Short mmCIF file of C-alpha atoms in Angstrom, two decimals:
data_model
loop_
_atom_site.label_atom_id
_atom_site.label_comp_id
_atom_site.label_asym_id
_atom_site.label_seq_id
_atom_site.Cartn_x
_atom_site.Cartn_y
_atom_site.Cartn_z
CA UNK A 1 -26.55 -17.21 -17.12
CA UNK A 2 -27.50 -17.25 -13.90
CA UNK A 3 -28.60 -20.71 -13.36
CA UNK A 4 -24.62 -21.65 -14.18
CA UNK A 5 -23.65 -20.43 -10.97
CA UNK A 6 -26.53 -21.56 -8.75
CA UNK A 7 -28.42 -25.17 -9.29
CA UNK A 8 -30.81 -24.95 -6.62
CA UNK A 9 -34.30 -24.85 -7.70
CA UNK A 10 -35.20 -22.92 -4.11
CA UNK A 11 -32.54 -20.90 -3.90
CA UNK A 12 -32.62 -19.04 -7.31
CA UNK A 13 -36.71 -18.63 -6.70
CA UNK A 14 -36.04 -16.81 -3.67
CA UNK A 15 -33.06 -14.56 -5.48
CA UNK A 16 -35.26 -14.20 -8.39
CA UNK A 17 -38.17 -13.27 -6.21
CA UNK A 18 -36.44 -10.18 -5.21
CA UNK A 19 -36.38 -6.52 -6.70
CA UNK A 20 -33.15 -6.91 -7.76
CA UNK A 21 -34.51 -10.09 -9.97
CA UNK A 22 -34.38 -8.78 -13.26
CA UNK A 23 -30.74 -7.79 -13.31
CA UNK A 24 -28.84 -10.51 -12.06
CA UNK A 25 -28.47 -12.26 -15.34
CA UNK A 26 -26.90 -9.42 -17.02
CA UNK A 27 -24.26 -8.83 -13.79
CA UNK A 28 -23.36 -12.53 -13.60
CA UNK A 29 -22.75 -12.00 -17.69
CA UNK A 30 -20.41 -8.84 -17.02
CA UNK A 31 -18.39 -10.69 -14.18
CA UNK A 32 -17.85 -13.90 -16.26
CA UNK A 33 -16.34 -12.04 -19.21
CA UNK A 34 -14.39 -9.61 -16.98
CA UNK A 35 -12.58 -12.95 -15.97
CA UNK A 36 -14.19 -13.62 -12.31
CA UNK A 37 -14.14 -16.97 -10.49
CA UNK A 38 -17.19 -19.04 -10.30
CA UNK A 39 -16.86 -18.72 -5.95
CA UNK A 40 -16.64 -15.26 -6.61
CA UNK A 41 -19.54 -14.64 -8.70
CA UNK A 42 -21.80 -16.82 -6.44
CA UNK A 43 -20.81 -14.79 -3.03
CA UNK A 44 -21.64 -11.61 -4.78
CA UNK A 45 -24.96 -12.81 -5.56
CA UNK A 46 -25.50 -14.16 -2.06
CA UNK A 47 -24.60 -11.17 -0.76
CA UNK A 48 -26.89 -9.00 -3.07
CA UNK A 49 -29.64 -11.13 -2.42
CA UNK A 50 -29.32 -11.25 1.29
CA UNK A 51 -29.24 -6.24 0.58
CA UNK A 52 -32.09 -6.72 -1.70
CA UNK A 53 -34.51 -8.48 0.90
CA UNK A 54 -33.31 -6.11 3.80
CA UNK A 55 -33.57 -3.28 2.04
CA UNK A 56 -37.15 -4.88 0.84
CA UNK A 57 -37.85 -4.93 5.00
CA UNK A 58 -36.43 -1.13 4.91
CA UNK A 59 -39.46 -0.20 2.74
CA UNK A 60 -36.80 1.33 0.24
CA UNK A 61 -37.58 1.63 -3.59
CA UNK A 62 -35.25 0.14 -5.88
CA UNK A 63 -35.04 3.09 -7.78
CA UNK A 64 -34.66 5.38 -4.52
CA UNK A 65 -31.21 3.23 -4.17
CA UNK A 66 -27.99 5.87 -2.76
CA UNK A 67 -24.99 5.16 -0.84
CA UNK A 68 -26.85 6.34 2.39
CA UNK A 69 -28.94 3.47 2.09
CA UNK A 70 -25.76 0.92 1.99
CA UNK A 71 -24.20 3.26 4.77
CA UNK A 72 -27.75 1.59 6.85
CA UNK A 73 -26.45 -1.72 5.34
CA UNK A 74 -23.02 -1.07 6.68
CA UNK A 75 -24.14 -0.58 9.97
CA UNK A 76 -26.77 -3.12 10.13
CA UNK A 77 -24.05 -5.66 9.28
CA UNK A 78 -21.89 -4.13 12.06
CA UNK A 79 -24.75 -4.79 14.80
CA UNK A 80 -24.89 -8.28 13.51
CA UNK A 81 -21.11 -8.69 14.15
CA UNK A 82 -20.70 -10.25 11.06
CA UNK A 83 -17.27 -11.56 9.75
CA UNK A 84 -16.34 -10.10 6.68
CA UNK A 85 -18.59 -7.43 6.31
CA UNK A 86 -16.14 -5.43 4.84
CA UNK A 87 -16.35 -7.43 2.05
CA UNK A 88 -19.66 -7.74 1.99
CA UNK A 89 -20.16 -3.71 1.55
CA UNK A 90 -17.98 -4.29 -1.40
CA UNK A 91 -20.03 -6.51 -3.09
CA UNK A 92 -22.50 -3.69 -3.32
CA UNK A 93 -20.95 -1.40 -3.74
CA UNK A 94 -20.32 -2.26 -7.30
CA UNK A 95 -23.48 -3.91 -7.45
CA UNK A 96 -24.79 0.03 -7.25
CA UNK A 97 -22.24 0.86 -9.57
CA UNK A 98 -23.68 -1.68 -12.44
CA UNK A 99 -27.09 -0.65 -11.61
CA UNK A 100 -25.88 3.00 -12.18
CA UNK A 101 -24.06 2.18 -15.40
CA UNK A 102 -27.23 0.41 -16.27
CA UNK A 103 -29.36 3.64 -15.61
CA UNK A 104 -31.47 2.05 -12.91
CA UNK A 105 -30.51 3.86 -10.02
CA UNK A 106 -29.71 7.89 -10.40
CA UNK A 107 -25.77 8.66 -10.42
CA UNK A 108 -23.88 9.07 -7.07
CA UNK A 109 -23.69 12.66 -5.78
CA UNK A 110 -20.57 13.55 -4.36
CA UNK A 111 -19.90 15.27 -0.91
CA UNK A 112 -18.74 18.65 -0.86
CA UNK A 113 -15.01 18.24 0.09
CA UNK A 114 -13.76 21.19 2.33
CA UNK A 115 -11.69 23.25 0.11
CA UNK A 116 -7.87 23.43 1.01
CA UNK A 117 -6.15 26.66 1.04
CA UNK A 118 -4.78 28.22 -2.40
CA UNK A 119 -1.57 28.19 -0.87
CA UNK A 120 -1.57 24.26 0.00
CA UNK A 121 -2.27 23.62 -3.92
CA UNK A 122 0.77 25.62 -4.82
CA UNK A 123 2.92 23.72 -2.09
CA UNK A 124 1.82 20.32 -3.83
CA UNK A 125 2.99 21.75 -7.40
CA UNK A 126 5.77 22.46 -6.10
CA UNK A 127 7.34 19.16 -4.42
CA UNK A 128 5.84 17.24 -7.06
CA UNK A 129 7.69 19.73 -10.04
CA UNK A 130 11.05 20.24 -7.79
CA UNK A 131 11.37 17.30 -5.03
CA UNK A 132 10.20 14.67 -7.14
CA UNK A 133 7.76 13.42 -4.04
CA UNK A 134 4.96 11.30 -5.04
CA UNK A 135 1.03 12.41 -4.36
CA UNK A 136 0.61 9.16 -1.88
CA UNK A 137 3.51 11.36 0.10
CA UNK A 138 1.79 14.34 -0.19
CA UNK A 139 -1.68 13.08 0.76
CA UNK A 140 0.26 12.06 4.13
CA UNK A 141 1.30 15.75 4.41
CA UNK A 142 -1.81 17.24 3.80
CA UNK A 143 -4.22 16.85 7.08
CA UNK A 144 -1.04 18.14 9.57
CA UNK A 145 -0.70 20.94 6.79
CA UNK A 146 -4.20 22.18 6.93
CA UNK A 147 -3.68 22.12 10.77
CA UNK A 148 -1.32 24.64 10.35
CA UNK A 149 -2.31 26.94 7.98
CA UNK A 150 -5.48 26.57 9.97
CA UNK A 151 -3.80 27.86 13.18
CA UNK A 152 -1.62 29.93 11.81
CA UNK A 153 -3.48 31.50 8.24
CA UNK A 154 -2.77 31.69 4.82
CA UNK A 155 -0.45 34.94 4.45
CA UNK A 156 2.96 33.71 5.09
CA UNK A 157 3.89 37.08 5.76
CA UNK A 158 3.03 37.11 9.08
CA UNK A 159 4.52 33.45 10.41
CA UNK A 160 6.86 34.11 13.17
CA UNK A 161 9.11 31.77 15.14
CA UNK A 162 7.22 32.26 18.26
CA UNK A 163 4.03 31.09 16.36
CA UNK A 164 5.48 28.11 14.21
CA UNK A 165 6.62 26.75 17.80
CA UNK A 166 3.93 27.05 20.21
CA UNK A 167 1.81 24.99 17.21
CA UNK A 168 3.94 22.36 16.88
CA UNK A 169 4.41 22.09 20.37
CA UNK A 170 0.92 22.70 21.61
CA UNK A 171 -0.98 21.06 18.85
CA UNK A 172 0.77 17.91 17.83
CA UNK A 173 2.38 17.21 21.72
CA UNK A 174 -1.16 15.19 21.84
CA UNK A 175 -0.06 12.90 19.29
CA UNK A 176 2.15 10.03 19.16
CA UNK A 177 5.96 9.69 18.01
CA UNK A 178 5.86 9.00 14.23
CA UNK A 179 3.10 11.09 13.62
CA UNK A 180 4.81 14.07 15.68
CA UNK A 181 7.69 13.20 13.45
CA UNK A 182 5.55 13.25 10.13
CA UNK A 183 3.84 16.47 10.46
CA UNK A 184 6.77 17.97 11.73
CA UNK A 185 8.76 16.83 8.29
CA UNK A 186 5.64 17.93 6.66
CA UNK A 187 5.46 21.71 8.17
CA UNK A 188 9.46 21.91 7.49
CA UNK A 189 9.15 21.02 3.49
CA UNK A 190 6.06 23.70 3.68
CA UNK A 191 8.37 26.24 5.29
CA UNK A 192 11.23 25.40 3.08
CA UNK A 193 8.70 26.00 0.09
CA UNK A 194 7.57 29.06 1.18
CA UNK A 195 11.72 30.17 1.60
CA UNK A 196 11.82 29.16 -2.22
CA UNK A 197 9.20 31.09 -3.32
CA UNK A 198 10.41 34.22 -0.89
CA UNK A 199 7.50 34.43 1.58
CA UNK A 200 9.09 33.94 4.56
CA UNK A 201 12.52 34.81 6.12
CA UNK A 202 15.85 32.85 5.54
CA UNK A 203 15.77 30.07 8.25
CA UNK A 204 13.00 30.28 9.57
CA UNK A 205 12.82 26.53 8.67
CA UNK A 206 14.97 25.56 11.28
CA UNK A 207 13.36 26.92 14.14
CA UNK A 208 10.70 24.02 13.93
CA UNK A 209 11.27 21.48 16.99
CA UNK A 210 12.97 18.53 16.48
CA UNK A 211 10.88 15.40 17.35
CA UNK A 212 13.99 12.89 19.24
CA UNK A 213 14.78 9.80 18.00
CA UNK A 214 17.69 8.05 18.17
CA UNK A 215 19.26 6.93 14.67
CA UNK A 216 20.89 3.49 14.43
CA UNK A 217 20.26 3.00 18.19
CA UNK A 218 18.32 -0.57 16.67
CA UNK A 219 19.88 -3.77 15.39
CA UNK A 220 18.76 -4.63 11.33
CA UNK A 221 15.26 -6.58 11.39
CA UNK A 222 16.29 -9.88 9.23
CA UNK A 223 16.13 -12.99 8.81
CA UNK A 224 18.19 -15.64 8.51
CA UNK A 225 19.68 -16.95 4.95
CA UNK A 226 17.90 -20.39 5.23
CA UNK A 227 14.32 -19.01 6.52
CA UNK A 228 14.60 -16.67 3.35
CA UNK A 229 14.84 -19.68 1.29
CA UNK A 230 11.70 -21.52 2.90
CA UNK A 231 10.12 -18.07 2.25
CA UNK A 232 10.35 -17.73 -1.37
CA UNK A 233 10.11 -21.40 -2.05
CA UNK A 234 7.09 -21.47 0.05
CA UNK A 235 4.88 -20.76 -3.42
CA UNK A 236 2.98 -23.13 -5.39
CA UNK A 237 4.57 -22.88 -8.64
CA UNK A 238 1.35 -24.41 -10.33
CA UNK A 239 -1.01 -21.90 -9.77
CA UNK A 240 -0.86 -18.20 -11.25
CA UNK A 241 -0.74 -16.91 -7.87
CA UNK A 242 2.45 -18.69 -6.76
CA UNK A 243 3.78 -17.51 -9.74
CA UNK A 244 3.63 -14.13 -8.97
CA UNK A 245 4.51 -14.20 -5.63
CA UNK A 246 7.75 -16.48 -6.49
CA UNK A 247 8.89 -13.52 -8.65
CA UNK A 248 7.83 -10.94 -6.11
CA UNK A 249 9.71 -12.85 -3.10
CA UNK A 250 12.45 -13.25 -5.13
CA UNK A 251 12.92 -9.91 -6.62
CA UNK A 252 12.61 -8.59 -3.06
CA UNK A 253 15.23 -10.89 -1.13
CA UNK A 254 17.59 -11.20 -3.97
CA UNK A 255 18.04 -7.68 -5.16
CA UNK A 256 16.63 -5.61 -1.38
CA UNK A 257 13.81 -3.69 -3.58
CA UNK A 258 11.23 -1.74 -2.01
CA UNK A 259 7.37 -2.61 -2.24
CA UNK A 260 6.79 0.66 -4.38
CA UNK A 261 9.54 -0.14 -6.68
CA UNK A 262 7.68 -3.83 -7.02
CA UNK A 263 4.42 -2.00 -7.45
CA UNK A 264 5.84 0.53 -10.05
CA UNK A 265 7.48 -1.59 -12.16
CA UNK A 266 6.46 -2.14 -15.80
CA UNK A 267 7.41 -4.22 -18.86
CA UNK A 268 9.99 -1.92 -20.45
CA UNK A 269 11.76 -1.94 -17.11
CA UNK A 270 13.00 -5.43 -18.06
CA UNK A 271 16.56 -5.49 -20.50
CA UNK A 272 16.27 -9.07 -21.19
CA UNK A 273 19.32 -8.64 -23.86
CA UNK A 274 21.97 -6.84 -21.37
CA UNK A 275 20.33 -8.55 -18.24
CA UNK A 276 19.23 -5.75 -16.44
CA UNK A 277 16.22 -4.47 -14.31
CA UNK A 278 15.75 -0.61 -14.27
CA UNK A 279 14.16 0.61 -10.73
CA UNK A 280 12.66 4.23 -10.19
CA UNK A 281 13.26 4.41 -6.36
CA UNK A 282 12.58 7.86 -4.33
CA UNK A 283 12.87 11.18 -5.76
CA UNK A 284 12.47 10.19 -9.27
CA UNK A 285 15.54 8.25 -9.11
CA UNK A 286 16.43 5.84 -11.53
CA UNK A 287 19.09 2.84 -11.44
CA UNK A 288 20.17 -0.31 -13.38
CA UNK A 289 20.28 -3.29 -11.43
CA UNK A 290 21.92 -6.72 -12.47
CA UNK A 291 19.21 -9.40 -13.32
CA UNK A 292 20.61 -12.44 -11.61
CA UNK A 293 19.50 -15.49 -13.61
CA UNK A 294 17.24 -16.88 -10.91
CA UNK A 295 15.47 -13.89 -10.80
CA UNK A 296 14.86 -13.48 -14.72
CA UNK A 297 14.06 -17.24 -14.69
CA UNK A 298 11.61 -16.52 -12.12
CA UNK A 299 9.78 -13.19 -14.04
CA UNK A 300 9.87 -15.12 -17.11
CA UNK A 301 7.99 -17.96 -15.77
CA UNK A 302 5.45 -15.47 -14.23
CA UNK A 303 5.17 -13.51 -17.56
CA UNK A 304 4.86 -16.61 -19.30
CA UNK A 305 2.31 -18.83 -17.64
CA UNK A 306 1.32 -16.54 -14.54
CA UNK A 307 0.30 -13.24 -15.69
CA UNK A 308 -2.91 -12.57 -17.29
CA UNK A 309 -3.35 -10.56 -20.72
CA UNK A 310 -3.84 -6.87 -19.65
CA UNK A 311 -3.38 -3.23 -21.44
CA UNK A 312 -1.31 -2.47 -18.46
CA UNK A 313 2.52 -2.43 -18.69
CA UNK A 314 2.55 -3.28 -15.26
CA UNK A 315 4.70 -6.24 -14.20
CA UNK A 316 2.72 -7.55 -11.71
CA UNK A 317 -1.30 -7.56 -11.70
CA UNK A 318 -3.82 -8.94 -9.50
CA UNK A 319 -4.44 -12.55 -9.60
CA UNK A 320 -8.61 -12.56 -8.94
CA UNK A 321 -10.69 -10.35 -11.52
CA UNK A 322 -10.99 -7.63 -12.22
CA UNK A 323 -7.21 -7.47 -13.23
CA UNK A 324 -5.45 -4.28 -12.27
CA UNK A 325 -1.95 -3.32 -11.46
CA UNK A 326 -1.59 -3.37 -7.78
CA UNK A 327 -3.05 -0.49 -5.58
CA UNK A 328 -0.63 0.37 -3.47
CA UNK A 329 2.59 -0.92 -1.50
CA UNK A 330 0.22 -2.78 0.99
CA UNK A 331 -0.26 -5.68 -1.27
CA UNK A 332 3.18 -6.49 -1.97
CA UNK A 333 3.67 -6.45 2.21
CA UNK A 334 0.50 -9.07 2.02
CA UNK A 335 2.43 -11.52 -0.38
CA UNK A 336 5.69 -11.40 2.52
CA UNK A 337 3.05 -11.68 5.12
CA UNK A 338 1.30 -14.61 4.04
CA UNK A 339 4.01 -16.06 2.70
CA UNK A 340 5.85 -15.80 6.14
CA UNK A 341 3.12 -18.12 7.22
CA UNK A 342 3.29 -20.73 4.65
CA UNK A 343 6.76 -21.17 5.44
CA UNK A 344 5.96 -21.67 9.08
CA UNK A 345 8.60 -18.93 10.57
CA UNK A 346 6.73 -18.05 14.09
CA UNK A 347 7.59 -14.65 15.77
CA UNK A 348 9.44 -13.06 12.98
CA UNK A 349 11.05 -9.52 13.61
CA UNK A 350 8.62 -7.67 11.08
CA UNK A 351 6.06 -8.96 8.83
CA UNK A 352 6.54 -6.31 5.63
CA UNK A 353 8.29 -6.31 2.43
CA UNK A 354 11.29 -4.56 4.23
CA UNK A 355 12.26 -7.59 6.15
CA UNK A 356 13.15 -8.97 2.89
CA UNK A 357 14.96 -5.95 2.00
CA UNK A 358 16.91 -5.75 5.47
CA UNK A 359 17.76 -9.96 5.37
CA UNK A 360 19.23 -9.34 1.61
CA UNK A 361 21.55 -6.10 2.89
CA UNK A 362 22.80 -8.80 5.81
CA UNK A 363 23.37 -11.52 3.42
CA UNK A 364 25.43 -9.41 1.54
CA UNK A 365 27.79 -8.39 4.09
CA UNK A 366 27.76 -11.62 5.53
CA UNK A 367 29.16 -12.50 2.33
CA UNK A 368 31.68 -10.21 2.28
CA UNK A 369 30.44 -7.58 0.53
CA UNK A 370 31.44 -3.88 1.25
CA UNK A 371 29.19 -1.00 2.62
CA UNK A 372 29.52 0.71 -0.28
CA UNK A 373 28.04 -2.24 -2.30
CA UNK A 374 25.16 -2.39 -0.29
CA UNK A 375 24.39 0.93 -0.72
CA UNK A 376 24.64 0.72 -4.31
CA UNK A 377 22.37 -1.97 -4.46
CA UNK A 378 20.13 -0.70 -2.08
CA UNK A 379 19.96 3.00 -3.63
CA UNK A 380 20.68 4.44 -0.17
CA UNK A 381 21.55 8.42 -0.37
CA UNK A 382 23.12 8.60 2.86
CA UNK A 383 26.09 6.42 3.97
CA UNK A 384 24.98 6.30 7.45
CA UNK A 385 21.53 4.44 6.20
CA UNK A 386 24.04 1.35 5.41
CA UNK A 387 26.10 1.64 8.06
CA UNK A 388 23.06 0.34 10.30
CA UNK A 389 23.89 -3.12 8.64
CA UNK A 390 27.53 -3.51 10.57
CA UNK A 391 26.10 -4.12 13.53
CA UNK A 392 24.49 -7.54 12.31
CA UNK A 393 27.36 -9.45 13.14
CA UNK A 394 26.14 -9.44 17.35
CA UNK A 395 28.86 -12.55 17.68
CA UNK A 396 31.44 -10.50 16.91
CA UNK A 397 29.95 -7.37 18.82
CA UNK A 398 29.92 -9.00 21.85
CA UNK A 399 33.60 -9.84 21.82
CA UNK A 400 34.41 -6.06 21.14
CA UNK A 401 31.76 -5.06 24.19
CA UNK A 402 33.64 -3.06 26.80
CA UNK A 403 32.77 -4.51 30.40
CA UNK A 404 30.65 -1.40 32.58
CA UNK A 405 33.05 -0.09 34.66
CA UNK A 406 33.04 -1.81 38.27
CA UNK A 407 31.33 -4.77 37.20
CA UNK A 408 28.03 -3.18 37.93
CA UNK A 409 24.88 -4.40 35.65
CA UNK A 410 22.98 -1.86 33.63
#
């Protein structure tokens, strides 16, 4: 099998010639059938090839092989200021997960994780049981959490105001804005917990400082009706992968969803008879959407011809093997990203999946459609979240501008 990826007579006798010889044949048989491109293939035996021989020069055993060893590979790669190295390490890094399925190389032992406090577990129950959070949210509460219970200990009983202040004051004034403003949300939904379950005082919730910011004080990010067009035609319809990201694009600029609702979306969300689109948004919140016809014309071509066969009821799926249902939001702000390029728009005001979202909200009330519309569509719980969308009109705004009193500039 392996001589179907690399013809050279040389090359293969000096991949063959190494230790890890033997079991290239089976791992180029395991990525062909789990659906990998040829390129693909041929970099990760490159790459393995170039470990093998330095780890060869290392004096290491095949046998002896651990993650401590690639951690050397890591950082010899690093010294070499290598471009993609990253990728690199992740070449072997499931090269040393075959050889441990394979039984060549003992398992992978684990690193005692620091154990967080009892209290911390029960906190994490509880939003996930009562406030609907997700555990991506709550691993971004945990590490200014175990600051504080840290600081402050695990018996509730004895939190005070005093206390609760000079931490958040002394301990996260070091940090920047939005993290300020994260772990302070964080400590607040602990404190509000810890009301709920009767362990602390009524109010002591609000005596947490408030981190400033200035709501609305920012015009909508957006872009303009035409550039959204170049955006989401920008795909090659052709290929799998424009297929997808046609959908994606489209989905995202035509009906302002989020990049988890794209990620979380599955097959039974789709009404094909009544024409609908079901969307789980925040807080375990669930809506009907209308499926506009370009939209369902554009996820039935990607379900059709785009989408590979997979167990998961995931919508959308990697394109490049092995096939999965997307990781996390990330990818879906790739797709915008790179598709931002392709259309050539230089300089634009954001480069996530939100610009999309933000550009659809304007079109709409460009178009004349009401605040309370948007919101609908949108799924925003507070009016004031949509009201940030009536100040895209700056034409009009400066007409209405007041002149500073006495002529003076500001």
């Amino acid at each position: 099998m392996l001589t179907d990826y690399i013809q050279s007579v040389e090359t293969l006798k000096r991949i063959r010639a190494t230790c890890v010889g033997p079991y290239l044949d089976d791992l180029t048989t395991t990525m062909d059938r789990a659906g990998f491109q040829a390129l693909t293939i041929v970099e990760h035996l490159r790459t393995i090839a170039q470990f093998a021989r330095w780890a060869d020069r290392r004096g290491s055993v095949l046998t002896h092989w651990d993650d401590s060893l690639l951690a050397g590979f890591r950082r010899h790669l690093a010294r070499r200021r290598l471009t993609k190295r990253g990728r690199a390490v992740g070449h072997v890094e499931k090269f040393l997960a075959f050889l441990r399925a394979q039984g060549v190389i003992a398992p992978a032992t684990l690193a005692p994780q620091q154990k967080s406090a009892p209290i911390l577990g029960l906190f994490g129950s509880w939003m996930l049981r009562h406030r609907g959070v997700t555990p991506r949210t709550l691993a971004r509460y945990r590490p200014a959490l175990e600051d504080f219970v840290a600081a402050l200990g695990e018996d509730p009983g004895t939190y005070d105001i005093a206390s609760i202040r000079r931490f958040v004051i002394e301990q996260l004034g070091r940090r920047g804005r939005g993290e300020t403003r994260a772990a302070v949300k964080a400590i607040r939904s602990f404190l509000r917990f810890l009301l709920a379950e009767g362990r602390v005082a009524p109010g002591i919730e609000h005596c947490v400082p408030t981190v400033p910011q200035w709501r609305l004080a920012s015009l909508p990010r957006y872009l303009e009706a035409r550039d959204v067009e170049r955006v989401v035609t920008s795909c090659d319809l052709t290929t799998r992968r424009g297929l997808r990201d046609h959908s994606i694009l489209i989905l995202l600029s035509r009906l302002g969803l989020r990049a988890g609702d794209i990620v979380a979306m599955t097959l039974d969300d789709i009404d094909w008879r009544r024409g609908t689109l079901r969307v789980r948004g925040k807080s375990r919140r669930e809506t009907l959407l209308p499926l506009p016809q370009d939209v369902g014309d554009a996820l039935l071509a990607y379900l059709e011809r785009g989408r590979q066969k997979s167990d998961s009821t995931r919508v959308f799926l990697t394109v490049l093997a092995p096939t999965r249902p997307f990781a996390s939001s990330s990818s879906v702000s790739d797709i915008v990203r790179f598709a931002l390029a392709r259309a050539g728009i230089r300089n634009p005001p954001s480069r996530g999946a939100h610009l999309l979202r933000h550009s659809a909200a304007t079109a709409m009330l460009r178009s004349g459609g009401s605040l309370e519309t948007i919101a609908t569509v949108l799924r925003h719980r507070s009016p004031q979240t949509t009201a940030h969308y009536a100040k895209v009109d700056v034409a009009m705004l400066q007409q209405i501008a007041q002149p500073w009193p006495g002529g003076a500039s500001c």
